[in-house]
Short mmCIF file of C-alpha atoms in Angstrom, two decimals:
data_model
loop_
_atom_site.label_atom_id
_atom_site.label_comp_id
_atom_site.label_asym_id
_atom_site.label_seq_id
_atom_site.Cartn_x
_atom_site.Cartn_y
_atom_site.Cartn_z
CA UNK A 7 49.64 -45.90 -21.13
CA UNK A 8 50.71 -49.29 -22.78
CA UNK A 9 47.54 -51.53 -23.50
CA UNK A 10 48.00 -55.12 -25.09
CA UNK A 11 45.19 -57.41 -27.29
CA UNK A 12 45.90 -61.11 -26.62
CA UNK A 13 44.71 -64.06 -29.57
CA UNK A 14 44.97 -67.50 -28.51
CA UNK A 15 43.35 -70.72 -29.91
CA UNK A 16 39.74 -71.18 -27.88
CA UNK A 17 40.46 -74.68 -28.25
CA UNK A 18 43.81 -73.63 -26.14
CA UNK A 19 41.57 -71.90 -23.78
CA UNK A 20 39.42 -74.26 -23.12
CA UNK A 21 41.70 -76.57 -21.76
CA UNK A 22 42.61 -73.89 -19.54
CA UNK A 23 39.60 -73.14 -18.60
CA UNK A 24 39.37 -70.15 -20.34
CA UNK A 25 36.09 -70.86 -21.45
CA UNK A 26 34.54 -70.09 -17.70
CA UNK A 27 36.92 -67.29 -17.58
CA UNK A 28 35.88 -65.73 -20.50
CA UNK A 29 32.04 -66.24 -20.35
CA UNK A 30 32.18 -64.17 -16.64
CA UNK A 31 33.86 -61.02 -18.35
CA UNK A 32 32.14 -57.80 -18.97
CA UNK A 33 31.84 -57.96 -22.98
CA UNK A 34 31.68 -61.04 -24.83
CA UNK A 35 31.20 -62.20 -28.68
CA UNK A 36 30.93 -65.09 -29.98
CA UNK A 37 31.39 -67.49 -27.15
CA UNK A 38 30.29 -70.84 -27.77
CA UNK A 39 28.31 -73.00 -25.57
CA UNK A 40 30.35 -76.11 -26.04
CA UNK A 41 33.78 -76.21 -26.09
CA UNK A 42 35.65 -76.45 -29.56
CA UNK A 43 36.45 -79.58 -31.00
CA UNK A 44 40.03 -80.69 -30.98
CA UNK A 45 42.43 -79.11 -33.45
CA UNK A 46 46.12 -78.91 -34.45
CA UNK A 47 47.61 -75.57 -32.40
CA UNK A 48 48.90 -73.18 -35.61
CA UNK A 49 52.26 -73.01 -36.53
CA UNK A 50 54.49 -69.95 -36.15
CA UNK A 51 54.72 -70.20 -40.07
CA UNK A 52 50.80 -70.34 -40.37
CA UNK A 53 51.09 -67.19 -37.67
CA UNK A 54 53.38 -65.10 -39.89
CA UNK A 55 51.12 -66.11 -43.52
CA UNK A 56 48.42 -64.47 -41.64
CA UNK A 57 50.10 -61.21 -40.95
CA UNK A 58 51.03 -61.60 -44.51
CA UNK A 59 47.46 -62.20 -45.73
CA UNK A 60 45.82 -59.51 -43.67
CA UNK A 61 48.31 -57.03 -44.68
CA UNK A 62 50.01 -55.95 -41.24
CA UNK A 63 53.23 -54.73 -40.20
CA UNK A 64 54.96 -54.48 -36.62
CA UNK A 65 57.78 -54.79 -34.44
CA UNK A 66 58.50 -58.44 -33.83
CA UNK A 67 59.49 -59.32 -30.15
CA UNK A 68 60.52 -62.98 -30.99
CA UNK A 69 63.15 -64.10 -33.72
CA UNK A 70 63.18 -66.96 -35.81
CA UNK A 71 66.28 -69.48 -36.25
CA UNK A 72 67.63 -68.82 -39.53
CA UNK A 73 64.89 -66.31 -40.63
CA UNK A 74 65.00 -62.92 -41.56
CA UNK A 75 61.43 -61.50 -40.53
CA UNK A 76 60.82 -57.90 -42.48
CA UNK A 77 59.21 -59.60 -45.21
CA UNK A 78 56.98 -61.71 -43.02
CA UNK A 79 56.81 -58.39 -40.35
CA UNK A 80 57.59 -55.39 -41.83
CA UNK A 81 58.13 -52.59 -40.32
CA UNK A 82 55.33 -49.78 -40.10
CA UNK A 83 55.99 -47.16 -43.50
CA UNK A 84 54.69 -44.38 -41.61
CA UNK A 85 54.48 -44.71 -37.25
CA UNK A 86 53.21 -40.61 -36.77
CA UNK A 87 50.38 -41.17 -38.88
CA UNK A 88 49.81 -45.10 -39.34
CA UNK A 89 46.81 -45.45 -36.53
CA UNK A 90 44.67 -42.54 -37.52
CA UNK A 91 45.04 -43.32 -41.72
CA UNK A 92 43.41 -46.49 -40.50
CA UNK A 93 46.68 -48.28 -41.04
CA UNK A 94 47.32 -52.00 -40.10
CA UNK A 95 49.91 -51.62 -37.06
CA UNK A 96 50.01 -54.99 -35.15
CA UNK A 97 52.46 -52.43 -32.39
CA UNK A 98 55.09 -54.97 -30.72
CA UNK A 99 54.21 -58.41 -31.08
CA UNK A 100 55.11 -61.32 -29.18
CA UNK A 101 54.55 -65.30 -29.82
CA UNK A 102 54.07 -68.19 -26.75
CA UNK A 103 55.01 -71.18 -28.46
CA UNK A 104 54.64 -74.82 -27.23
CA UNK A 105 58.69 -76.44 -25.60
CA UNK A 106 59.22 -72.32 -25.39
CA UNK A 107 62.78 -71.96 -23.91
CA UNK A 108 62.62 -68.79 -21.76
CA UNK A 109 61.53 -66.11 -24.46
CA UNK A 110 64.65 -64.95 -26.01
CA UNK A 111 65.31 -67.81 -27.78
CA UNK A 112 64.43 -68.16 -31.37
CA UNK A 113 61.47 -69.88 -32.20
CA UNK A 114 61.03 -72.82 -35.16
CA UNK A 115 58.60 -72.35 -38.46
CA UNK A 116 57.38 -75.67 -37.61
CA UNK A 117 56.57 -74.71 -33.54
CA UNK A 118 53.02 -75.04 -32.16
CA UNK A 119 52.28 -71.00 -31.14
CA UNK A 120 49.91 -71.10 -28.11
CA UNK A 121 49.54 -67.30 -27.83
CA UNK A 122 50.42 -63.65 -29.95
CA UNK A 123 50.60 -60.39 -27.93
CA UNK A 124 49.71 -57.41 -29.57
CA UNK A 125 51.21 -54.26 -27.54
CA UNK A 126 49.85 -50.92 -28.84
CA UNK A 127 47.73 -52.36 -31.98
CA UNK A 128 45.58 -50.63 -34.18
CA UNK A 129 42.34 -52.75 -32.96
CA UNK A 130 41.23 -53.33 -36.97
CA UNK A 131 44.91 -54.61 -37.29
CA UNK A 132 44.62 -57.40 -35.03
CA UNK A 133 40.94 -58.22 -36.43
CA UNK A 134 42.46 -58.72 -40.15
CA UNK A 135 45.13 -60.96 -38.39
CA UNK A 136 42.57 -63.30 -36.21
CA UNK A 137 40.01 -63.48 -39.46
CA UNK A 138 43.00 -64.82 -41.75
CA UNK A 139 44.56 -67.13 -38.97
CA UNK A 140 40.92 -68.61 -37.82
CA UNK A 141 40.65 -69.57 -41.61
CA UNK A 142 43.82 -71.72 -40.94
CA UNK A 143 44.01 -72.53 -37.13
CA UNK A 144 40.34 -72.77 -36.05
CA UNK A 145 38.32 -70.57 -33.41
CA UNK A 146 40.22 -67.93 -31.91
CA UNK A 147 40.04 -66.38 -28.69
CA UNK A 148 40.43 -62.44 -28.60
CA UNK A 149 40.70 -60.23 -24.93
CA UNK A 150 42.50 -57.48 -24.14
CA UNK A 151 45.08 -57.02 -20.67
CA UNK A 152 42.42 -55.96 -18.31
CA UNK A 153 40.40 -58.95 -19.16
CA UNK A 154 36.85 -57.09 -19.34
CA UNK A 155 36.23 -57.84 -22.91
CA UNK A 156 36.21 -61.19 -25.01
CA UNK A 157 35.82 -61.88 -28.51
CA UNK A 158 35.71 -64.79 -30.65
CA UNK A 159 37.07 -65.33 -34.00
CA UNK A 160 35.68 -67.91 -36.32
CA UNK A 161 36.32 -69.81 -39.46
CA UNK A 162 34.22 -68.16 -42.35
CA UNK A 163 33.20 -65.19 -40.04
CA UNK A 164 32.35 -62.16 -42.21
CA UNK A 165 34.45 -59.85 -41.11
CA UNK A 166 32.02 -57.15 -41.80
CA UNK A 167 30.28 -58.66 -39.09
CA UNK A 168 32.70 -58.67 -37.02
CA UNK A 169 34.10 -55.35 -37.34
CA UNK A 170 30.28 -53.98 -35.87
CA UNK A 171 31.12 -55.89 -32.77
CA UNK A 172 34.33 -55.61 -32.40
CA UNK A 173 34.92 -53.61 -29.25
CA UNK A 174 39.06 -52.23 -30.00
#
């Protein structure tokens, strides 16, 4: 069974009205009561520092013009095992970017990313990725494909915290 984790900007979400959305599901962390002030989408490069910073690796489903991605994506060292060593497998990972072509075309560093897919994570993967990208893109908004849970990500959460809540 194929499951995916979605992380988008709540500030992103809100304009959708996500907030409304999200505040109805069955789980929820961290929603605020007011929406988020307004604040630059991140970058694709700010997307990839965070994988760097929180120490992930993964398949990349997107390509970047004129970029080679295994040292901002590597590959996972060890697939049979990774999960269960408490390994930091973002699975298959996909990025929604602002003036996105269709999907197969390469992306830009400089590109506003309005959403990452995460299919087949290790759940404390994508937390290390959201607590290093809030830190550098604002309040982020967490839910998985069936929509039943929610979770906000923070600037300065402790992800110690977080980890006790988080329900992947």
């Amino acid at each position: 069974m194929s499951w995916h984790l979605l992380v988008m900007p709540l500030r992103r979400a809100a304009e959708d009205g996500g907030l409304e959305w999200a505040a109805g599901a069955e789980s929820s962390f961290g929603l605020p009561e007011e929406p988020p002030a307004a604040c630059e989408l991140p970058t694709v490069a700010q997307v990839l520092s965070a994988f760097r910073e929180a120490g992930c690796h993964g398949v990349p489903w997107f390509q970047i013009a004129g970029h080679d991605l295994t040292w901002d994506l590597p590959g996972c060292p060890d697939p049979a095992t990774c999960v269960s060593n408490g390994g930091l497998d973002l699975g298959e990972v996909s990025l929604g970017v602002v003036d996105g072509a269709d999907g197969d075309e390469p992306v830009e560093l400089d590109q506003a990313v309005t959403d990452i897919g995460f299919r087949k994570p290790s759940g404390s993967a994508v937390l290390a990725t959201a607590v290093a990208l809030a830190s550098q893109a604002g309040p982020l908004l967490v839910f998985d494909d069936s929509g039943e849970k929610v979770f906000v990500v923070s600037p300065g959460d402790d992800p110690t915290h977080l980890a006790r809540h988080w329900p992947w």
